[in-house]
PDB file of C-alpha atoms and ligand atoms in Angstrom:
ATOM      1  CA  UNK L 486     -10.438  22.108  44.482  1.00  0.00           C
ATOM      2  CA  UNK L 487      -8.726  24.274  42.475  1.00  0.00           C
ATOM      3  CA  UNK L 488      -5.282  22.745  42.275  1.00  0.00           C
ATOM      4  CA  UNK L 489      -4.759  20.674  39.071  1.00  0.00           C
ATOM      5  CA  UNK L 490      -5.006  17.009  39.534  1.00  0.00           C
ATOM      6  CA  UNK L 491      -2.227  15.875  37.091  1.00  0.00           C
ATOM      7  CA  UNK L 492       0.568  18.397  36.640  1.00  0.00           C
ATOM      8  CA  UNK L 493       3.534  17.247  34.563  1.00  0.00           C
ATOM      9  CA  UNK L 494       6.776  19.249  33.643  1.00  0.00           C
ATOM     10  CA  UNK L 495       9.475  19.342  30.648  1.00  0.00           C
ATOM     11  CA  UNK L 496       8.654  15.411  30.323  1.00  0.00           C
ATOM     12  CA  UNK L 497      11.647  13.727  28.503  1.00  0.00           C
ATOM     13  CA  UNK L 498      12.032  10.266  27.000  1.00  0.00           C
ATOM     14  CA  UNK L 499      13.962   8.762  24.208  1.00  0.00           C
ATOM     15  CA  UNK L 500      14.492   5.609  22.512  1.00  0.00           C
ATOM     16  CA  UNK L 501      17.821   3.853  21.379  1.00  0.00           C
ATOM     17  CA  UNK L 502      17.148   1.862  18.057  1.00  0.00           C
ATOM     18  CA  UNK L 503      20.644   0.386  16.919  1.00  0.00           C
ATOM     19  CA  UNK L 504      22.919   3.518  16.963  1.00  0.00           C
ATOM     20  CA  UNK L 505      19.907   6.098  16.591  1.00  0.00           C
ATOM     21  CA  UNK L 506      18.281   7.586  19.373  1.00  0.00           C
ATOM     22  CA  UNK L 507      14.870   8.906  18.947  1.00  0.00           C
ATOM     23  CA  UNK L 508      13.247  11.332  20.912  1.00  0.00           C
ATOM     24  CA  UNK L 509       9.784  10.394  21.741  1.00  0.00           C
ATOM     25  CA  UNK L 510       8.845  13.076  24.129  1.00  0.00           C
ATOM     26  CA  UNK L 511      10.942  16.717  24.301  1.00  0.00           C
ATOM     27  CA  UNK L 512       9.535  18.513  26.971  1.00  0.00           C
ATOM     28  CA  UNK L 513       6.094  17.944  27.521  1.00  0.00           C
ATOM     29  CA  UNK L 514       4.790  19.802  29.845  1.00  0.00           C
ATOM     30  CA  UNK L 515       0.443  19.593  31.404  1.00  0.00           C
ATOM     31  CA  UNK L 516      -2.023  20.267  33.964  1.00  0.00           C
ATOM     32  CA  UNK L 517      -5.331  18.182  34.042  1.00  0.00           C
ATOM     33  CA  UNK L 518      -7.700  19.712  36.468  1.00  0.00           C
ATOM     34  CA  UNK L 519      -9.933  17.075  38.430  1.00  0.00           C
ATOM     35  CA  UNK L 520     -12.592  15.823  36.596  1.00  0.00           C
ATOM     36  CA  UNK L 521     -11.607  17.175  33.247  1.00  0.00           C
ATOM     37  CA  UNK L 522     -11.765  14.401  30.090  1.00  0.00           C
ATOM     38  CA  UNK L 523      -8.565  15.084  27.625  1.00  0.00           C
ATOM     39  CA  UNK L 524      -7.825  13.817  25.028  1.00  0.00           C
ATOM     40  CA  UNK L 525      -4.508  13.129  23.228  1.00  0.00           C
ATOM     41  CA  UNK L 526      -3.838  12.826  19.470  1.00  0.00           C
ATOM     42  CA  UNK L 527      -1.591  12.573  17.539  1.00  0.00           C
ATOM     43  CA  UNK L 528      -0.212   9.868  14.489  1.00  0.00           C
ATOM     44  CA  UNK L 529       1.195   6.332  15.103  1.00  0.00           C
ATOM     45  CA  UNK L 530       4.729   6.456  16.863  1.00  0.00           C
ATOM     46  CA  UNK L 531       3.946  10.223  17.949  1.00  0.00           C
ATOM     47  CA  UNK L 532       4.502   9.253  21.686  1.00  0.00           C
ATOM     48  CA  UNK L 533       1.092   8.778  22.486  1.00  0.00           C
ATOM     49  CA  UNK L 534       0.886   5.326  24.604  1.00  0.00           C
ATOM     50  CA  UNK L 535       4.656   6.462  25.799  1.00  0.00           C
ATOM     51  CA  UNK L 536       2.813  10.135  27.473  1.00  0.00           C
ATOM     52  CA  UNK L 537       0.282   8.212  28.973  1.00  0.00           C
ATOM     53  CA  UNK L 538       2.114   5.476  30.710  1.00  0.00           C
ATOM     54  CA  UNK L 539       4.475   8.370  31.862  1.00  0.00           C
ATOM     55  CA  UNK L 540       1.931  10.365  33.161  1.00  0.00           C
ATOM     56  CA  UNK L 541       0.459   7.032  35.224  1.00  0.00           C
ATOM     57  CA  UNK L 542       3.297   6.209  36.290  1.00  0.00           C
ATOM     58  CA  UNK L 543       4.235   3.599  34.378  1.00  0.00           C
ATOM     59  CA  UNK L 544       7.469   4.708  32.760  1.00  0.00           C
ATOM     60  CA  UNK L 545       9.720   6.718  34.522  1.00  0.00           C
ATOM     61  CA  UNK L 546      10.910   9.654  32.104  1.00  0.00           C
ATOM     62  CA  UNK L 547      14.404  10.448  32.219  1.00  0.00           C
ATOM     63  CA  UNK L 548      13.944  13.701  32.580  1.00  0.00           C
ATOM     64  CA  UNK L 549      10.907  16.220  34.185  1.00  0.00           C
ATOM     65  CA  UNK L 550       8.079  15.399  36.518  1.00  0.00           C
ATOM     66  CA  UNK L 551       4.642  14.229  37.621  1.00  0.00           C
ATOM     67  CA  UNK L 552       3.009  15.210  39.911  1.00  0.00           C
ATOM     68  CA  UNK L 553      -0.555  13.262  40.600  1.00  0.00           C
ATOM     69  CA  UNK L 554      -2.749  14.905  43.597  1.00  0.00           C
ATOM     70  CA  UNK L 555      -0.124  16.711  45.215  1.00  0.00           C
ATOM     71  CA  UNK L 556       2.017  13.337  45.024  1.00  0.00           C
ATOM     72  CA  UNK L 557       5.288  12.708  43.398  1.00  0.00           C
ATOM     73  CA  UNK L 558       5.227   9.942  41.079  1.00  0.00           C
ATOM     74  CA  UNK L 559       8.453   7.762  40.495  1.00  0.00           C
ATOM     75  CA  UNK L 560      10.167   8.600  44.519  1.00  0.00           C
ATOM     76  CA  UNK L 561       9.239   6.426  47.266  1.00  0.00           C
ATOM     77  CA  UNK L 562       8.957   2.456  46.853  1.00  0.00           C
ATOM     78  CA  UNK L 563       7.649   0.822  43.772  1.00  0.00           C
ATOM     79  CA  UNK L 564       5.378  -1.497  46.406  1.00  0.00           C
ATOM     80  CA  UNK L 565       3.823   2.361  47.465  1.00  0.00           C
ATOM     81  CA  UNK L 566       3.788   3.540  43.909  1.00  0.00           C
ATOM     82  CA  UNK L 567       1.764   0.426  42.938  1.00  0.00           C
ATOM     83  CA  UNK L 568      -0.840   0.699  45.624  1.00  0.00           C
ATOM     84  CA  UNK L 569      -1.327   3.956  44.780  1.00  0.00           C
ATOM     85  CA  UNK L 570      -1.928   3.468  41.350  1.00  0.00           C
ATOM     86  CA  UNK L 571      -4.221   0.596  42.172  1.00  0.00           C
ATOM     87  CA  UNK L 572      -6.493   2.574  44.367  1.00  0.00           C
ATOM     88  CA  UNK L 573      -6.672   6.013  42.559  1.00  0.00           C
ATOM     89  CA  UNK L 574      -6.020   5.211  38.604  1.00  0.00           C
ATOM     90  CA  UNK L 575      -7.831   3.193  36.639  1.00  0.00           C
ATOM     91  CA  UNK L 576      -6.603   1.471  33.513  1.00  0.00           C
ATOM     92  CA  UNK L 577      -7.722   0.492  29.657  1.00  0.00           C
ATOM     93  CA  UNK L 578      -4.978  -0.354  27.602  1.00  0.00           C
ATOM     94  CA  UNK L 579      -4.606  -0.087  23.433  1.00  0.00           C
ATOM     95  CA  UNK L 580      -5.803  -4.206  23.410  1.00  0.00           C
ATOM     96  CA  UNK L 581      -7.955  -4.982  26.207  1.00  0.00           C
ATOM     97  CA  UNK L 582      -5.380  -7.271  28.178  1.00  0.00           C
ATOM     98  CA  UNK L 583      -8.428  -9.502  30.169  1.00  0.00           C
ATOM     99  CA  UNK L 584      -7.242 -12.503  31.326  1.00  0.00           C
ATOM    100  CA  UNK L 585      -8.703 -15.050  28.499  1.00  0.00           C
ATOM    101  CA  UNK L 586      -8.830 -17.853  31.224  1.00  0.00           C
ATOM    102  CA  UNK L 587     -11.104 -15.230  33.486  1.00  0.00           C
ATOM    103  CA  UNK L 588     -14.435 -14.998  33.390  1.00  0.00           C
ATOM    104  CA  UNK L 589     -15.552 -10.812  32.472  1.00  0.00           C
ATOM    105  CA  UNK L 590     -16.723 -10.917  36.092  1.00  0.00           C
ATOM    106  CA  UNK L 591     -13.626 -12.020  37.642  1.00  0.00           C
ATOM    107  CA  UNK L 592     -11.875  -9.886  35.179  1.00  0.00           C
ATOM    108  CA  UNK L 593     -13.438  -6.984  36.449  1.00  0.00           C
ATOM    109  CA  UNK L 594     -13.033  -8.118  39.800  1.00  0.00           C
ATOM    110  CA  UNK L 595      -9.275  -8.550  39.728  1.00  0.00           C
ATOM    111  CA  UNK L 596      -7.886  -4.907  40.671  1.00  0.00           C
ATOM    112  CA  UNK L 597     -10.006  -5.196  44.026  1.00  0.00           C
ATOM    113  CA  UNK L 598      -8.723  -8.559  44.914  1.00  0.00           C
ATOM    114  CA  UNK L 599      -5.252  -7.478  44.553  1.00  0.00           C
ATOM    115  CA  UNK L 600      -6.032  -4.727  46.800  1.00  0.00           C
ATOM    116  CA  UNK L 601      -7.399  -6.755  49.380  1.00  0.00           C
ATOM    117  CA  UNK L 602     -11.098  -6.075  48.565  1.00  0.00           C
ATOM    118  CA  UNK L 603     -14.281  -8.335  48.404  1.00  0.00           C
ATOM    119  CA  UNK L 604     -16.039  -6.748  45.060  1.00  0.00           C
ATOM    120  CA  UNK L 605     -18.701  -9.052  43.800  1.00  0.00           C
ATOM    121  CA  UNK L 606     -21.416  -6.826  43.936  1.00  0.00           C
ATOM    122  CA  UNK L 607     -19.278  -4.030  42.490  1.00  0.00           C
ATOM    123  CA  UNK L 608     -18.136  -5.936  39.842  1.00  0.00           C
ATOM    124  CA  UNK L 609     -21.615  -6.932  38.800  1.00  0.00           C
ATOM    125  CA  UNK L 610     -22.992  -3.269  39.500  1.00  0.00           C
ATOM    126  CA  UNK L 611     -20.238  -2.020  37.083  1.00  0.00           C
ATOM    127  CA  UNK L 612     -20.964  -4.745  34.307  1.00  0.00           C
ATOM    128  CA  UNK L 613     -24.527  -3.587  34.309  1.00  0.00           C
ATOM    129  CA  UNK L 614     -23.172   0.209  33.919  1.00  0.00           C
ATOM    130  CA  UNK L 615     -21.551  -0.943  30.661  1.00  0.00           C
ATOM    131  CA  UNK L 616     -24.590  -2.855  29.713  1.00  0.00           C
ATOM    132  CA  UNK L 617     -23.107  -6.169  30.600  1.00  0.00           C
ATOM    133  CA  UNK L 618     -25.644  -8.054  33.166  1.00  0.00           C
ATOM    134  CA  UNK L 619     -26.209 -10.479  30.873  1.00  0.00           C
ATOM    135  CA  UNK L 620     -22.573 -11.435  30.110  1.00  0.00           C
ATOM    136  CA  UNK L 621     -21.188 -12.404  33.624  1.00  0.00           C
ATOM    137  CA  UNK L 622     -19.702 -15.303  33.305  1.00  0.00           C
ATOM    138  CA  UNK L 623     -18.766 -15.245  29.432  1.00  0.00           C
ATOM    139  CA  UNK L 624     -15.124 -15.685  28.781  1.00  0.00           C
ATOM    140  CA  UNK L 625     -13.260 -12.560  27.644  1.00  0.00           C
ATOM    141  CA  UNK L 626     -12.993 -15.381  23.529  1.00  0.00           C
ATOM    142  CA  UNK L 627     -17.100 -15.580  24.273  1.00  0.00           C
ATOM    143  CA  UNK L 628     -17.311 -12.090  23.593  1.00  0.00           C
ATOM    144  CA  UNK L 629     -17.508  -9.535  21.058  1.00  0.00           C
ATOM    145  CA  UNK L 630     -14.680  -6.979  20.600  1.00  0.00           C
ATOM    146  CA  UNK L 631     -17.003  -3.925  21.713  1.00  0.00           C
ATOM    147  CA  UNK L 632     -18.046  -5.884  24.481  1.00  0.00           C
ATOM    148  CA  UNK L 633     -14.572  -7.148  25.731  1.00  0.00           C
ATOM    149  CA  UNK L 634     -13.756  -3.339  25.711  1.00  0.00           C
ATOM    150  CA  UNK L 635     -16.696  -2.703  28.182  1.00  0.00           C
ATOM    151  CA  UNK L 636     -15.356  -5.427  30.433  1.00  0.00           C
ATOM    152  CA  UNK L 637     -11.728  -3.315  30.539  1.00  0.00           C
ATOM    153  CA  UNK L 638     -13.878   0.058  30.987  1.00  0.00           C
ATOM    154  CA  UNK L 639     -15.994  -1.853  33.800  1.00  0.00           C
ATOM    155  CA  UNK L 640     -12.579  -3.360  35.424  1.00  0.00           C
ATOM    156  CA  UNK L 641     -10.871   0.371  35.206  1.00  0.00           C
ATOM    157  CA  UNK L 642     -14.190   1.657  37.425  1.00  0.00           C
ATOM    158  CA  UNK L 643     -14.110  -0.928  39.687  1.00  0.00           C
ATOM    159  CA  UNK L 644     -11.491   0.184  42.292  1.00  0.00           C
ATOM    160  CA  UNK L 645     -13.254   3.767  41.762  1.00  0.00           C
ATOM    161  CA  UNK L 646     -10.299   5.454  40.950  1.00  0.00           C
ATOM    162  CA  UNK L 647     -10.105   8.960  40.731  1.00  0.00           C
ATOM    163  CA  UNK L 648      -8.612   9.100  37.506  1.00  0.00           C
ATOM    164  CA  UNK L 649      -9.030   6.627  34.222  1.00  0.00           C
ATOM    165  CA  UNK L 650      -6.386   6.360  31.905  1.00  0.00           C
ATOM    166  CA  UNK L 651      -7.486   5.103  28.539  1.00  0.00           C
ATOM    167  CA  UNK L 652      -4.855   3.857  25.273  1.00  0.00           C
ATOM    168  CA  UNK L 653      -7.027   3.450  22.204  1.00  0.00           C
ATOM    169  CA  UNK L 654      -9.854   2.048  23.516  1.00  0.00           C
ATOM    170  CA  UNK L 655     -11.574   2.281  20.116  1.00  0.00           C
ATOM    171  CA  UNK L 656      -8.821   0.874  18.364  1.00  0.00           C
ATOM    172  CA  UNK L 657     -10.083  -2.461  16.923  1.00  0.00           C
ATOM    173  CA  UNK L 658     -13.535  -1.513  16.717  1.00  0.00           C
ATOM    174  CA  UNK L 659     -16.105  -0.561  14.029  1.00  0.00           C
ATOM    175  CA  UNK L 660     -16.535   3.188  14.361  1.00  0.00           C
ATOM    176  CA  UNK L 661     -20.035   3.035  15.792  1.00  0.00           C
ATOM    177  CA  UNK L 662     -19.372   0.778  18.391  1.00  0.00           C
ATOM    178  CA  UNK L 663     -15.928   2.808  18.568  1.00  0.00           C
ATOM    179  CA  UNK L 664     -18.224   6.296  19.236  1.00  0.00           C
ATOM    180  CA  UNK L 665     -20.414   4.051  21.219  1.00  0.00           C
ATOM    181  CA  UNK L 666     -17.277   3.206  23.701  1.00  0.00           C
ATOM    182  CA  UNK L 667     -16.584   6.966  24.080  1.00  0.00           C
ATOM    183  CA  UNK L 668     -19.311   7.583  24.986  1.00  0.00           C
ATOM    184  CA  UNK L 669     -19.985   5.440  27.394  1.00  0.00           C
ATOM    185  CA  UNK L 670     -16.768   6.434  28.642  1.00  0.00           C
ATOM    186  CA  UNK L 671     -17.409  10.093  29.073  1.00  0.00           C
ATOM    187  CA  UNK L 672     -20.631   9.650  30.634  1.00  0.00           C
ATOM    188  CA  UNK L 673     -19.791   7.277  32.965  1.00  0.00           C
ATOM    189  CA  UNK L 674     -16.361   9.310  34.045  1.00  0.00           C
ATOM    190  CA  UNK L 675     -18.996  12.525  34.364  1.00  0.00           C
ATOM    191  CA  UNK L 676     -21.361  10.843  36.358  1.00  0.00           C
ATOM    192  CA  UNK L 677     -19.142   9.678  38.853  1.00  0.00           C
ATOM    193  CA  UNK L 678     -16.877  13.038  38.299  1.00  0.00           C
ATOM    194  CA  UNK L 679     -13.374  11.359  37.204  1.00  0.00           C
ATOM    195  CA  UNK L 680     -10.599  12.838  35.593  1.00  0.00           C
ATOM    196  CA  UNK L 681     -10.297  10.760  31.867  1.00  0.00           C
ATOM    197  CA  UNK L 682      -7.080  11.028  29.718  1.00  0.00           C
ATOM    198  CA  UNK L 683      -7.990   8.696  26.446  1.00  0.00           C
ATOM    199  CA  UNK L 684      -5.641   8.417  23.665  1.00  0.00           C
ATOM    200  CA  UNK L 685      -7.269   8.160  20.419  1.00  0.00           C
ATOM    201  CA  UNK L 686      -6.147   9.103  16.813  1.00  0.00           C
ATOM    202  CA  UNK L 687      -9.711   9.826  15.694  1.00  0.00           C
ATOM    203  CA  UNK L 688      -9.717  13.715  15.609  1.00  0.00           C
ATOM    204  CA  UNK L 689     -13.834  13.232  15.340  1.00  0.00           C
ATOM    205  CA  UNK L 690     -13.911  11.436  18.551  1.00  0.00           C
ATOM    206  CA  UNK L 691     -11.378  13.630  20.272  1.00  0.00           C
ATOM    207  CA  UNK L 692     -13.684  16.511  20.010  1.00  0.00           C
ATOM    208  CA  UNK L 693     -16.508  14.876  22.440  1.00  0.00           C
ATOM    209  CA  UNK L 694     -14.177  15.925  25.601  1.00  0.00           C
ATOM    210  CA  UNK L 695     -13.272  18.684  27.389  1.00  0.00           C
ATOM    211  CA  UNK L 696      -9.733  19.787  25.920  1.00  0.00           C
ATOM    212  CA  UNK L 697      -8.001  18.327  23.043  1.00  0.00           C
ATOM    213  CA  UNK L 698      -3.919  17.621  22.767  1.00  0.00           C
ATOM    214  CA  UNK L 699      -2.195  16.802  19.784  1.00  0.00           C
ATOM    215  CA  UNK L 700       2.029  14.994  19.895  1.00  0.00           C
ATOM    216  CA  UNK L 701       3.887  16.541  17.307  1.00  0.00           C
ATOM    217  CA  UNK L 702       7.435  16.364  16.950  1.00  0.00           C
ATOM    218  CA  UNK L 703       7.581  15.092  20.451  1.00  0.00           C
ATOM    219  CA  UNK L 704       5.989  18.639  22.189  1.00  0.00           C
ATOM    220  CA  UNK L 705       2.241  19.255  22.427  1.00  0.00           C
ATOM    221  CA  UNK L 706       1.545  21.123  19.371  1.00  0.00           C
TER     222      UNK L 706
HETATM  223  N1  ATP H1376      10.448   0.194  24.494  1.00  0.00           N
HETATM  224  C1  ATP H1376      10.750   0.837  23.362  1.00  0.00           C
HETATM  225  N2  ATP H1376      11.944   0.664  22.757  1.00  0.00           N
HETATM  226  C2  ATP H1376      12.268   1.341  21.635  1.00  0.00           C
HETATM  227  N3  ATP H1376      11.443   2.207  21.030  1.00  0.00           N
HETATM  228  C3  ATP H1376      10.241   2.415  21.572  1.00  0.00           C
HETATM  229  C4  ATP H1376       9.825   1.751  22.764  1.00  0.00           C
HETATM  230  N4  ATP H1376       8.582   2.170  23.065  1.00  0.00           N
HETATM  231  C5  ATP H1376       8.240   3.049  22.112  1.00  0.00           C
HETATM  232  N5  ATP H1376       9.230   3.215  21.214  1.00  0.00           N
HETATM  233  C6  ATP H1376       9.222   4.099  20.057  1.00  0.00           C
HETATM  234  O1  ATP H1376       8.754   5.360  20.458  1.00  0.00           O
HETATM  235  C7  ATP H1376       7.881   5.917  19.489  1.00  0.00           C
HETATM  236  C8  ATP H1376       6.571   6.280  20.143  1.00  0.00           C
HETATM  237  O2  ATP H1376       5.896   5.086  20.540  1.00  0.00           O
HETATM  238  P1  ATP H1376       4.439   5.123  21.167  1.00  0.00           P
HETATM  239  O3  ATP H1376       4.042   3.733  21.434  1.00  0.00           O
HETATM  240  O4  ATP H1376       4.426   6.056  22.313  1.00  0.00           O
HETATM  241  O5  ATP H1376       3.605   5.757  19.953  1.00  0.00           O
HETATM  242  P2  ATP H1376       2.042   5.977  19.784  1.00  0.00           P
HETATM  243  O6  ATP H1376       1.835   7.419  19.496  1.00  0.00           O
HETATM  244  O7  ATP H1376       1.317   5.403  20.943  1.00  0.00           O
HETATM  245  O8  ATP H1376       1.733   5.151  18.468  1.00  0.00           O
HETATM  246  P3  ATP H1376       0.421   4.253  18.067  1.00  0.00           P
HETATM  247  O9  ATP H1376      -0.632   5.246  17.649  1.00  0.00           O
HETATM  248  O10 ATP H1376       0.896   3.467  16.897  1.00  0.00           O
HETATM  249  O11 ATP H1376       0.037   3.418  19.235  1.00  0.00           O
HETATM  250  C9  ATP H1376       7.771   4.878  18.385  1.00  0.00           C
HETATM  251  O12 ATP H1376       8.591   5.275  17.326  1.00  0.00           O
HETATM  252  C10 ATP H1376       8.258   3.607  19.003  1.00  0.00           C
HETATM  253  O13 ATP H1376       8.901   2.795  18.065  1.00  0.00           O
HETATM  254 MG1   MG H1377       0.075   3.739  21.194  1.00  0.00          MG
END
């Protein structure tokens, strides 16, 4: 396939803070090609986490567009936008965000089940990718940091999405088991050929992938 996967145009978004507007993003414009791993840089309040969630449809922008697989993102119903984002992207947010009263497998189970899907066995196949057989039925306070971030990586596989999207996911970890998360998530996304978008502001880390962007002044420098 030669068509980019992700392709984005003159993204716009801006903040009111009391009487001051800022403007996070001012005219971003990308193409991801499928199974490409970028990463995005940039220094705290740069627009990082704001890109991301635009680009997965999380935010609408309020001005430009997305365009994921030939698909408009932010047009049709927010019911078909959500479907779609649970069966093609997958998801690790800057914190993990597991459900502390969920056990890691049920944690990583939970995207299926809201799609309608039985996923025991994929949930337990996919704990054991991120060297978790052992921690099934921990809760998410049982568990290390490193290893509650390798329950999110193992719940953004599960659906097998075509695409992960990842916010910090070293962010409250040592740096070795921060390098050690990266990875893991590189080689799992290029063994099972996904697209990865991570955000990260370790310039080190950022250099492991494919193609490197860097927020500055609200454009990609
Ligand atoms: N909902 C909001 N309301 C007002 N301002 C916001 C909102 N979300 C983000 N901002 C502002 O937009 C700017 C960019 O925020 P964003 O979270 O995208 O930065 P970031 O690059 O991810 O930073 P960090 O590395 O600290 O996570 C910040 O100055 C932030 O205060
Ligand atoms: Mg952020």
């Amino acid at each position: 396939m030669t068509e980019p996967q992700l392709v984005a145009r003159d993204l716009r978004r801006s903040f009111r803070i009391g009487p001051r507007r800022i403007e996070v993003l001012r005219g971003i414009s990308l193409d991801v090609a499928h199974g490409e791993a970028v990463f995005l840089c940039g220094a705290s309040g740069a627009g990082k986490t704001t890109l991301l969630y635009t680009l997965a449809g999380l935010e609408r922008p309020e001005a430009g567009t997305v365009e994921f697989e030939g698909r408009r993102l932010y047009t049709g119903s927010s019911s078909s936008q959500a479907e779609m984002r649970n069966r093609k992207m997958g998801f690790v947010f800057q914190g993990y965000f597991l459900l502390p009263e969920l056990t890691a497998l049920e944690n990583v189970m939970l995207p299926g089940m809201i799609g309608g899907k039985r996923n025991r066995v994929a949930g337990e196949a996919t704990l054991k990718d991120v060297g978790l057989s052992d921690r099934l039925h921990h809760l998410p306070a049982e568990l290390s940091g490193g290893e509650q971030q390798r329950v999110a990586i193992a719940r953004a596989l599960t659906n097998d999405p075509d695409i992960i999207f990842a916010d910090e996911p070293t962010g409250n970890l040592d740096s070795r088991t921060g390098d050690s998360i990266i990875e893991l998530l590189l080689e799992l996304a290029r063994s099972r050929k996904k697209t990865l978008l991570v955000v990260t502001h370790d310039a080190r880390l950022a250099a492991l992938g494919d193609r490197q962007l860097r927020i500055v002044d609200g454009v990609l420098a």
